[in-house]
PDB file of C-alpha atoms and ligand atoms in Angstrom:
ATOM      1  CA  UNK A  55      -5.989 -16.376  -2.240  1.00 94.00           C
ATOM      2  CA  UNK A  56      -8.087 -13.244  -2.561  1.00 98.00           C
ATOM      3  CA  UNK A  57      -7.945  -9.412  -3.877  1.00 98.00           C
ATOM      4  CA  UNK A  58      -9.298  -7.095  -1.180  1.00 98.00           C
ATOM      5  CA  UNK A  59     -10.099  -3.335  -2.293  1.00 98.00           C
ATOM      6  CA  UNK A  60      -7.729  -0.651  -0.825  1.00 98.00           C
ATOM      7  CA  UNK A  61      -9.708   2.024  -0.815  1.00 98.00           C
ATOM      8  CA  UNK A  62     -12.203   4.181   1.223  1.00 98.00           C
ATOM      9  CA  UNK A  63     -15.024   5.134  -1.863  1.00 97.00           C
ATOM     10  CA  UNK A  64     -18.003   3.695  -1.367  1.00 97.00           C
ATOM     11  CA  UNK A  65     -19.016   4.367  -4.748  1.00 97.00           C
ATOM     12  CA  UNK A  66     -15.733   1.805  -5.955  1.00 97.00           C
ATOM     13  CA  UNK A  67     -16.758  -0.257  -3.346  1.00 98.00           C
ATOM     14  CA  UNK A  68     -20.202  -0.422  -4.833  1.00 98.00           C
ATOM     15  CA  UNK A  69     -18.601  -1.206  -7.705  1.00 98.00           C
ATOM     16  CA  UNK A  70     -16.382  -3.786  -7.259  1.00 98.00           C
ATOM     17  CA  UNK A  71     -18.191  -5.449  -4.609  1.00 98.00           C
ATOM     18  CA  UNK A  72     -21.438  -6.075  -7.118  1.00 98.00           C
ATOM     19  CA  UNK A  73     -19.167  -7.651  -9.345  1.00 97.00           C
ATOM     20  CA  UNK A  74     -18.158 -10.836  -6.865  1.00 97.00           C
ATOM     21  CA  UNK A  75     -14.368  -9.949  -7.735  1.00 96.00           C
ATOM     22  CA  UNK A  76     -13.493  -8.462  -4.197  1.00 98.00           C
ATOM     23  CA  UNK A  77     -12.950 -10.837  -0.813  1.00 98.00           C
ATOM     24  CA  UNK A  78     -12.465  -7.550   1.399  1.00 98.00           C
ATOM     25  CA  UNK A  79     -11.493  -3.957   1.963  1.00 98.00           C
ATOM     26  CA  UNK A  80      -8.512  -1.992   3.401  1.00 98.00           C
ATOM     27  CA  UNK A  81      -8.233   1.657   4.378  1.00 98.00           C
ATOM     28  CA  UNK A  82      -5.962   3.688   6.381  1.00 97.00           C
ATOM     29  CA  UNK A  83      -5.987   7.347   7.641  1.00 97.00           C
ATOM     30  CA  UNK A  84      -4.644   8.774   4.295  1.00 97.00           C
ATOM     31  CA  UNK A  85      -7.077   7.052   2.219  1.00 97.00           C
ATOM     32  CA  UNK A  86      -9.586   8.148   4.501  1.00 97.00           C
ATOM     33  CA  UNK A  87      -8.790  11.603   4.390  1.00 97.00           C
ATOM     34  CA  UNK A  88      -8.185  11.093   0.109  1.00 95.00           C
ATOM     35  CA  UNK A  89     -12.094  10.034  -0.171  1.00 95.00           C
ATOM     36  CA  UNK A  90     -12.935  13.224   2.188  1.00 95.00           C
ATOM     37  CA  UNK A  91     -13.452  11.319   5.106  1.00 95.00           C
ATOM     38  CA  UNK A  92     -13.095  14.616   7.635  1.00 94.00           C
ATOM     39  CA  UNK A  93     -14.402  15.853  10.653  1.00 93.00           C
ATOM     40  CA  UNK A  94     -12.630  12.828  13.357  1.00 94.00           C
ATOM     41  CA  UNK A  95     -13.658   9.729  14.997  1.00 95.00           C
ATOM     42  CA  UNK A  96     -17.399  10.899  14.367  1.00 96.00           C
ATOM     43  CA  UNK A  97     -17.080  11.035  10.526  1.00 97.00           C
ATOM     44  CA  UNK A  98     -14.551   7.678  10.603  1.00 97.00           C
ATOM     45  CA  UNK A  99     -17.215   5.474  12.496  1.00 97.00           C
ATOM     46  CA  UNK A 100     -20.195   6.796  10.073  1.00 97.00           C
ATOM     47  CA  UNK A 101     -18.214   6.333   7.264  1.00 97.00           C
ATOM     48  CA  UNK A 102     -16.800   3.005   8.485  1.00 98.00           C
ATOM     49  CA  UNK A 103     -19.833   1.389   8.930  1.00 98.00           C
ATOM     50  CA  UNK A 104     -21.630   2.420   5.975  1.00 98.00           C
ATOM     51  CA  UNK A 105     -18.567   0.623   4.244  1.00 98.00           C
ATOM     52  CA  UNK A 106     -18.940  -2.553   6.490  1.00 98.00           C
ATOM     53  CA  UNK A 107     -22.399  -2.819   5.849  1.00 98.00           C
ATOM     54  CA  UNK A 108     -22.052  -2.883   1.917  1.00 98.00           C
ATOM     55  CA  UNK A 109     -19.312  -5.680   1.892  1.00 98.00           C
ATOM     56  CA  UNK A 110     -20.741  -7.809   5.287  1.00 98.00           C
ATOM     57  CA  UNK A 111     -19.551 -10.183   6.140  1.00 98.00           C
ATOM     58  CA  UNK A 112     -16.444  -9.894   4.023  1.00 98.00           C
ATOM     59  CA  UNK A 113     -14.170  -8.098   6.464  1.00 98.00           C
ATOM     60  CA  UNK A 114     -13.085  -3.974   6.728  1.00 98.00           C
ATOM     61  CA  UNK A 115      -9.940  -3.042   7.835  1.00 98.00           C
ATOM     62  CA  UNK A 116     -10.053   0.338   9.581  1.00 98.00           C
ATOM     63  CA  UNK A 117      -6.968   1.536  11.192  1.00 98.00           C
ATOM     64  CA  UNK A 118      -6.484   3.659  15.115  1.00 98.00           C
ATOM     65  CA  UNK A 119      -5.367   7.266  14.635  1.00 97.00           C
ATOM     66  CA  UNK A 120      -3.593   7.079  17.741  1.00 97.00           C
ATOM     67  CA  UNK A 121       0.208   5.733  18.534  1.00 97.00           C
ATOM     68  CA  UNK A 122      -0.792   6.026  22.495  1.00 97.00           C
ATOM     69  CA  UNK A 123      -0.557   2.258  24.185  1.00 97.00           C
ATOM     70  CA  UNK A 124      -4.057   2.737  26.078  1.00 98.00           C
ATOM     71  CA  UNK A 125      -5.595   5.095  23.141  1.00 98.00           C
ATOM     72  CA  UNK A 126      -4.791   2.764  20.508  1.00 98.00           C
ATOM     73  CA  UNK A 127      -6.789  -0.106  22.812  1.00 98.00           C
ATOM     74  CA  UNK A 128      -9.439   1.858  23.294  1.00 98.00           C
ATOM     75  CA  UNK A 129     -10.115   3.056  19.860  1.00 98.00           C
ATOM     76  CA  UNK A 130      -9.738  -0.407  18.387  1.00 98.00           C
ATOM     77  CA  UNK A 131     -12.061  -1.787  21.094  1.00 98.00           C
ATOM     78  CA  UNK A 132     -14.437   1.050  19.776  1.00 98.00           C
ATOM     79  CA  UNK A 133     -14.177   0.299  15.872  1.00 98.00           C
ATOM     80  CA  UNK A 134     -13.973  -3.428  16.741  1.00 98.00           C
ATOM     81  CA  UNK A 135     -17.799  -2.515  18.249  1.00 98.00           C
ATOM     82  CA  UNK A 136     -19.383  -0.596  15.172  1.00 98.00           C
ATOM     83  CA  UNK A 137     -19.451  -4.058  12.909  1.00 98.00           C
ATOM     84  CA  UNK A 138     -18.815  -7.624  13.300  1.00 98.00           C
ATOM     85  CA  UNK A 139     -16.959  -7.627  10.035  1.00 98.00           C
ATOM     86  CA  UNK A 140     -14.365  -4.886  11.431  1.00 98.00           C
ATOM     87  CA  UNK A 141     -10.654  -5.706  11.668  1.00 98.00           C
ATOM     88  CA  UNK A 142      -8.752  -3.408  13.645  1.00 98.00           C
ATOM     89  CA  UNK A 143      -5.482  -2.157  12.090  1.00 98.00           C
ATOM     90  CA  UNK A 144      -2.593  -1.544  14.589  1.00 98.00           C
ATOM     91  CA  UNK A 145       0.988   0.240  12.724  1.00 98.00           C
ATOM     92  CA  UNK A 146       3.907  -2.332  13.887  1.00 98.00           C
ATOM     93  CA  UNK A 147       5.836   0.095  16.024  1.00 98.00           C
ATOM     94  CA  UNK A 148       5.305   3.942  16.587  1.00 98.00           C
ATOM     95  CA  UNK A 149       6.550   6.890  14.484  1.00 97.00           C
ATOM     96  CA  UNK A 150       9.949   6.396  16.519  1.00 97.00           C
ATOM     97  CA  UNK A 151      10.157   2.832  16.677  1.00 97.00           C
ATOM     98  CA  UNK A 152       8.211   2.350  19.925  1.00 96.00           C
ATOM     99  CA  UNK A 153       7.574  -1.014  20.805  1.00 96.00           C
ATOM    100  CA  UNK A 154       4.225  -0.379  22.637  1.00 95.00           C
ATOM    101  CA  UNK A 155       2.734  -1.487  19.843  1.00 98.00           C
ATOM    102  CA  UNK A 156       3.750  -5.578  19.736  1.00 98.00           C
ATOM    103  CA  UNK A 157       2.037  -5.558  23.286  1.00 98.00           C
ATOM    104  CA  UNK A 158      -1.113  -3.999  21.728  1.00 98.00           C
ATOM    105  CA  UNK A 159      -1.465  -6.299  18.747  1.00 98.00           C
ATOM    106  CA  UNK A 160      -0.684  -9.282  21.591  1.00 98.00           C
ATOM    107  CA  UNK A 161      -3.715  -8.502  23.724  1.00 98.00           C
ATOM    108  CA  UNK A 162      -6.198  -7.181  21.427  1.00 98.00           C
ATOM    109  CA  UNK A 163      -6.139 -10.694  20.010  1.00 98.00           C
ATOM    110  CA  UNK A 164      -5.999 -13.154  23.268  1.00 97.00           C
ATOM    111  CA  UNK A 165      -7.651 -10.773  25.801  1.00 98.00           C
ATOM    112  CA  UNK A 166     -10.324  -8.957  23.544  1.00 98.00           C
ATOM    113  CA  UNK A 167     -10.932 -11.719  20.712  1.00 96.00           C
ATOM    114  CA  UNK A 168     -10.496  -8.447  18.158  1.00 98.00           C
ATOM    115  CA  UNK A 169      -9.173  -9.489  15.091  1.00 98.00           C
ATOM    116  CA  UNK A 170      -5.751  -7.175  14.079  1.00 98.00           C
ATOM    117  CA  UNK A 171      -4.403  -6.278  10.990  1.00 98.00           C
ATOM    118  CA  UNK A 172      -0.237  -5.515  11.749  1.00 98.00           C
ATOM    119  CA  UNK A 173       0.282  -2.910   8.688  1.00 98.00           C
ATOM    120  CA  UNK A 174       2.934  -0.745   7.366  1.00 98.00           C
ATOM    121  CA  UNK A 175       5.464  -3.198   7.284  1.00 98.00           C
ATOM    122  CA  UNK A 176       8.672  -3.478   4.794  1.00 98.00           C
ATOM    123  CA  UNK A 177      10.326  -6.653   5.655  1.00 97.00           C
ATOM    124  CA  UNK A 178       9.976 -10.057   6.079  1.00 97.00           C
ATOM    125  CA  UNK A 179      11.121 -10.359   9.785  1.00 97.00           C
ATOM    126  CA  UNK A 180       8.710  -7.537  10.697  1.00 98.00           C
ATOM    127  CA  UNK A 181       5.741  -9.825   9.583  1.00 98.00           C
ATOM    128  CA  UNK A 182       6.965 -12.502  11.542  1.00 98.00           C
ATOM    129  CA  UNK A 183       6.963 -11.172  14.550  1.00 98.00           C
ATOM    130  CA  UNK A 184       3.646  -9.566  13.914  1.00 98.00           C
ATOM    131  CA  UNK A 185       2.110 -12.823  13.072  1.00 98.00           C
ATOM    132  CA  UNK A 186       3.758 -14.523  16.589  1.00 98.00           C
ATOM    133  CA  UNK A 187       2.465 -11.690  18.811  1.00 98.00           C
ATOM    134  CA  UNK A 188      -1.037 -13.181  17.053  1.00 98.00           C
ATOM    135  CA  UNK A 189      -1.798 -10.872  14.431  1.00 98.00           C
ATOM    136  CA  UNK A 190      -4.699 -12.488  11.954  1.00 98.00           C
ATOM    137  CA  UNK A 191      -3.495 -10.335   8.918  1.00 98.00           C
ATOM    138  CA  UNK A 192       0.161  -9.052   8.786  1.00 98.00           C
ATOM    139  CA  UNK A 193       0.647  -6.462   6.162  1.00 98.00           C
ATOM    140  CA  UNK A 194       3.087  -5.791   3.546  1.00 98.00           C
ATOM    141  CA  UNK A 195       3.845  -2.394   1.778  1.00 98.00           C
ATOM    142  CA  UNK A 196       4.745  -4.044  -1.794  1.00 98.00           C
ATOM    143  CA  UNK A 197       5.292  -0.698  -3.829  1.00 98.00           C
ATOM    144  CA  UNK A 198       7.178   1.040  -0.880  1.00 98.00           C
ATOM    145  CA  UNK A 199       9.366  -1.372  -0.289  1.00 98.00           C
ATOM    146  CA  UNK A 200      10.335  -1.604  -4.538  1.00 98.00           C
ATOM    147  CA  UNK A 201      11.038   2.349  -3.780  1.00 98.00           C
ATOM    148  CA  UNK A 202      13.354   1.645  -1.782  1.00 97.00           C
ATOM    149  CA  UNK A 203      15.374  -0.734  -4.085  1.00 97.00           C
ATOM    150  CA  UNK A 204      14.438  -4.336  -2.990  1.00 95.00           C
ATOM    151  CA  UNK A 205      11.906  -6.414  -4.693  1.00 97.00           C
ATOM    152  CA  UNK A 206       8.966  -7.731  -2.246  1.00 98.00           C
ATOM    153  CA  UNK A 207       8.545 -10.712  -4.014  1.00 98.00           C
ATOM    154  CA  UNK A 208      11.543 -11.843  -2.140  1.00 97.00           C
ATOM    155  CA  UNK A 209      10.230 -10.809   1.617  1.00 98.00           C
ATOM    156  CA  UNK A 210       6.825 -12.137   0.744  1.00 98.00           C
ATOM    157  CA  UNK A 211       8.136 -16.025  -0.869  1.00 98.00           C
ATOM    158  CA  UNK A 212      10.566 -15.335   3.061  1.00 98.00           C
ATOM    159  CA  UNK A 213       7.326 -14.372   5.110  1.00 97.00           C
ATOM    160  CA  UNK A 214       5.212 -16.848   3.364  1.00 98.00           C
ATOM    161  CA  UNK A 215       7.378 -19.842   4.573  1.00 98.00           C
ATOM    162  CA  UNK A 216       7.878 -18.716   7.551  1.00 97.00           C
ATOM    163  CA  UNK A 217       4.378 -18.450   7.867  1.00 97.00           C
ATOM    164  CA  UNK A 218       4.122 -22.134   6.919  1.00 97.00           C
ATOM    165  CA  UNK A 219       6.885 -23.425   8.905  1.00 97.00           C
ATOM    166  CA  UNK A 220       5.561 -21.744  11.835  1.00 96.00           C
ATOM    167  CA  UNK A 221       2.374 -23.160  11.787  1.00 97.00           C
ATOM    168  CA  UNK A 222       0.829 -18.999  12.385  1.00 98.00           C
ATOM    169  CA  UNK A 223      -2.400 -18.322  11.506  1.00 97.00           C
ATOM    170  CA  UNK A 224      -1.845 -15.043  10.169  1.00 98.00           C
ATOM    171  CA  UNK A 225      -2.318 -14.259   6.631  1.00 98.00           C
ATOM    172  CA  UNK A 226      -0.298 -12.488   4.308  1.00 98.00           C
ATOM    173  CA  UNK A 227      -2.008  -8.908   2.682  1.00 98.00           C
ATOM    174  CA  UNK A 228       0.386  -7.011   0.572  1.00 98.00           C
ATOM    175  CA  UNK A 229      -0.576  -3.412  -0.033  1.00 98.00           C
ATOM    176  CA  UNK A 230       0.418  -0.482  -1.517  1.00 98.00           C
ATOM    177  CA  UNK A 231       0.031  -1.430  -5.541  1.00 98.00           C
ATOM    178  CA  UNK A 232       1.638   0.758  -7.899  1.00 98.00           C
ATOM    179  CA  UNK A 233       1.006  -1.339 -11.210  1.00 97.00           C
ATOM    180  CA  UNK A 234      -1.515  -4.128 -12.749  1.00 98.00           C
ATOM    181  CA  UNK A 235       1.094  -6.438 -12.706  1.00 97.00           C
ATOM    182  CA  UNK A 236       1.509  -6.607  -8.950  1.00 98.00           C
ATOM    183  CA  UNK A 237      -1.803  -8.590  -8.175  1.00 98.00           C
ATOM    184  CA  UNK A 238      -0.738 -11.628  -9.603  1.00 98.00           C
ATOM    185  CA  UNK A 239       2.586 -11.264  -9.162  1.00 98.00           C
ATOM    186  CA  UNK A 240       2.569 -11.231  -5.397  1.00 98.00           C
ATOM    187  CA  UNK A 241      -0.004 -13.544  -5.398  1.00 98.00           C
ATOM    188  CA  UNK A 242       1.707 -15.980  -7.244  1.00 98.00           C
ATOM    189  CA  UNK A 243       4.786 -15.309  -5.139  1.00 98.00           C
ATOM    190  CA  UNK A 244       2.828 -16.516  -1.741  1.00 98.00           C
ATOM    191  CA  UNK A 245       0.819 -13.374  -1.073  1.00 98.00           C
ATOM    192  CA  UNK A 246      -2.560 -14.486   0.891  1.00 98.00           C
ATOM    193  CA  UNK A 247      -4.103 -11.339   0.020  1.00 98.00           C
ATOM    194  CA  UNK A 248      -3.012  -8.368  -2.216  1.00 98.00           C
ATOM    195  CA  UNK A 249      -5.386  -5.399  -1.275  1.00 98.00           C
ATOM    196  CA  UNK A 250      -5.559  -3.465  -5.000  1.00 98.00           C
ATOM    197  CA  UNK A 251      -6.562   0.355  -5.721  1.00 97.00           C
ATOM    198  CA  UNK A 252      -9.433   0.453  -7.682  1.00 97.00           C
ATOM    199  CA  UNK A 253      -8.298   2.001 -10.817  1.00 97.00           C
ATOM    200  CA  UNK A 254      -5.679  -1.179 -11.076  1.00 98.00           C
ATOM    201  CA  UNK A 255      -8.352  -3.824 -10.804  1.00 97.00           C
ATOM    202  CA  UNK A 256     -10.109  -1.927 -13.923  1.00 97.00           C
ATOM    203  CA  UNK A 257      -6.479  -1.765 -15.746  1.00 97.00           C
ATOM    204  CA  UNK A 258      -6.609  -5.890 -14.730  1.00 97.00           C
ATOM    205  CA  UNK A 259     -10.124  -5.918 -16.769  1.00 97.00           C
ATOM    206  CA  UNK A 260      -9.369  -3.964 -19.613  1.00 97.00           C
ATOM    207  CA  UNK A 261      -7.438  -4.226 -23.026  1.00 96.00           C
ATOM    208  CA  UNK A 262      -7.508  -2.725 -25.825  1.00 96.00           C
ATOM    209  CA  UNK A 263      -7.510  -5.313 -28.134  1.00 98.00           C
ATOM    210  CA  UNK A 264     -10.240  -7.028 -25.896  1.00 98.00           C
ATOM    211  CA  UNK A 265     -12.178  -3.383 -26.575  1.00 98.00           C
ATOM    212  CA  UNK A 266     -11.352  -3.951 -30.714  1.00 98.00           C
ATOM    213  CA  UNK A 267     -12.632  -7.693 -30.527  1.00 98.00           C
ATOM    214  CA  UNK A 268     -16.047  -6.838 -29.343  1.00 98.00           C
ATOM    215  CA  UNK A 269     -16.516  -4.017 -31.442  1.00 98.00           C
ATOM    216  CA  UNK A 270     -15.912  -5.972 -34.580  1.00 98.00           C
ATOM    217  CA  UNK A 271     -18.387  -8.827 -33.004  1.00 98.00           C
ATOM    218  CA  UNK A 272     -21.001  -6.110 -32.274  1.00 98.00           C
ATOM    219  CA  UNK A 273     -20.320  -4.477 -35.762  1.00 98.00           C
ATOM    220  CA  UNK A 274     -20.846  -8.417 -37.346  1.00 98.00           C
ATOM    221  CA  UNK A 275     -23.770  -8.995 -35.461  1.00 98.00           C
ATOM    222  CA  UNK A 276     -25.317  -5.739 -36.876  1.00 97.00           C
ATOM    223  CA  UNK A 277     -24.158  -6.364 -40.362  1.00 96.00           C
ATOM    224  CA  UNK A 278     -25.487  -9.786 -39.822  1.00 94.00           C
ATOM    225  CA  UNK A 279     -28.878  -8.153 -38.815  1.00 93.00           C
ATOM    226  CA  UNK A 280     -29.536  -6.164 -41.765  1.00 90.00           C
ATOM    227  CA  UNK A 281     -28.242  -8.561 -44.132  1.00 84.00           C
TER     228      UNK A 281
HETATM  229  C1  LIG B 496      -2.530  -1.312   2.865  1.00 92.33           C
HETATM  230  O1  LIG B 496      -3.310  -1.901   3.603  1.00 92.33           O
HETATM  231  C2  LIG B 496      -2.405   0.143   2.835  1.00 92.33           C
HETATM  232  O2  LIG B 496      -3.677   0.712   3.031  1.00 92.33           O
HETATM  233  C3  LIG B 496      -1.899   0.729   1.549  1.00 92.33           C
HETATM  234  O3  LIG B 496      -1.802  -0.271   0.542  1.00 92.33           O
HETATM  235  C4  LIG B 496      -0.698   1.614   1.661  1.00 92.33           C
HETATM  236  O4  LIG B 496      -0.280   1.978   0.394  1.00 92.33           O
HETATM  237  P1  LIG B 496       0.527   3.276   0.000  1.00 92.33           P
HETATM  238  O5  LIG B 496       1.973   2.918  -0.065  1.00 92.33           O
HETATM  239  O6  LIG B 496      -0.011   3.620  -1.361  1.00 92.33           O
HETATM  240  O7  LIG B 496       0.244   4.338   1.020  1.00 92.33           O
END
């Protein structure tokens, strides 16, 4: 089990990364372009492997700004190229449901030994088919799927056996946190990996009576000082 970082600030990265708590990192366009990540592929690959350096060799998951078939193989061939910690991530089907993308995910991992991350996924059923066309990570979209009125922890305790049963090698990430409490809920309920935004990893840290505690101790041991 292991909490990735879902994020694109090397600063948080930094952070988190110092502390031993985080096993990898996730980003996507929109993050990308959230942490000012503009100006194309030029600024994506200096930015992406700045952030693969500082984690090395836990892995980066960068994601192809293209739905094309060949595009999407060539870009992830590319990004696969600026670190040896990269994972490459590929959307499950296209804006309109095209399937090009299955055969993607299929040969980036047995003809081009890149490792693929299958991402923006909502169901159970979607992940296993991602993780039979090969995928090494098959990803989740926890918080968007509770928008839309299901709980996850149902699809990921269905993808997780599945998983099993299979005998796949893919591993389970669930993204798209909303609240503290869905860390260790979905990895209690069979999540591999749940990839975190920073500012919920902090709310995991902090409480306020923890905070109250350790001023009174600090207080004491100043009293205790003088005294
Ligand atoms: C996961 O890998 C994605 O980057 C991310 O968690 C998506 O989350 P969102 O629903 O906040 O966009």
């Amino acid at each position: 089990m292991a909490i990735f970082l879902d994020t694109g600030n090397i600063e948080e990265i930094k952070k988190y990364h110092k502390m031993g708590i985080i096993r990898g990192v996730t980003t996507n366009p929109t993050i990308l372009l959230k942490d000012g990540v503009t100006g194309g592929m030029a600024a994506v690959k200096a930015h992406t492997i700045e952030m693969a350096k500082l984690i090395a060799p836990l892995p980066l998951s960068v994601e192809v700004t293209s739905n094309d078939k060949e595009e999407m193989i060539v870009q992830a061939k590319e990004m696969a190229g600026w670190a040896k910690n990269i994972n490459v991530k590929i959307t499950v089907h296209g804006p309109n449901g095209e399937l090009d993308n299955m055969e993607v995910i299929h040969e980036l991992e047995t003809k081009h030994d890149i490792r693929v991350n299958v991402t923006a996924m909502m169901s159970a059923q979607q992940c296993l088919l991602a993780a039979m066309a090969g995928a090494t990570y098959v990803s989740i979209f926890g918080g968007r799927v509770n928008n839309m009125g299901y709980n996850v922890i149902e699809e990921i305790e269905k993808i997780r056996d599945l998983i099993d049963n299979f005998g796949l090698k893919a591993e389970i990430i669930v993204g798209s946190t909303r609240e503290v409490l869905n860390i260790v809920e979905w990895l209690n309920a069979g999540a591999h990996i749940v990839t975190a935004v920073p500012k919920l990893i902090e709310g995991m840290l902090v409480h306020p009576y923890t905070k109250e505690t350790v001023q009174m101790f600090l207080e004491d041991a100043a009293k205790g000082e003088k005294a």
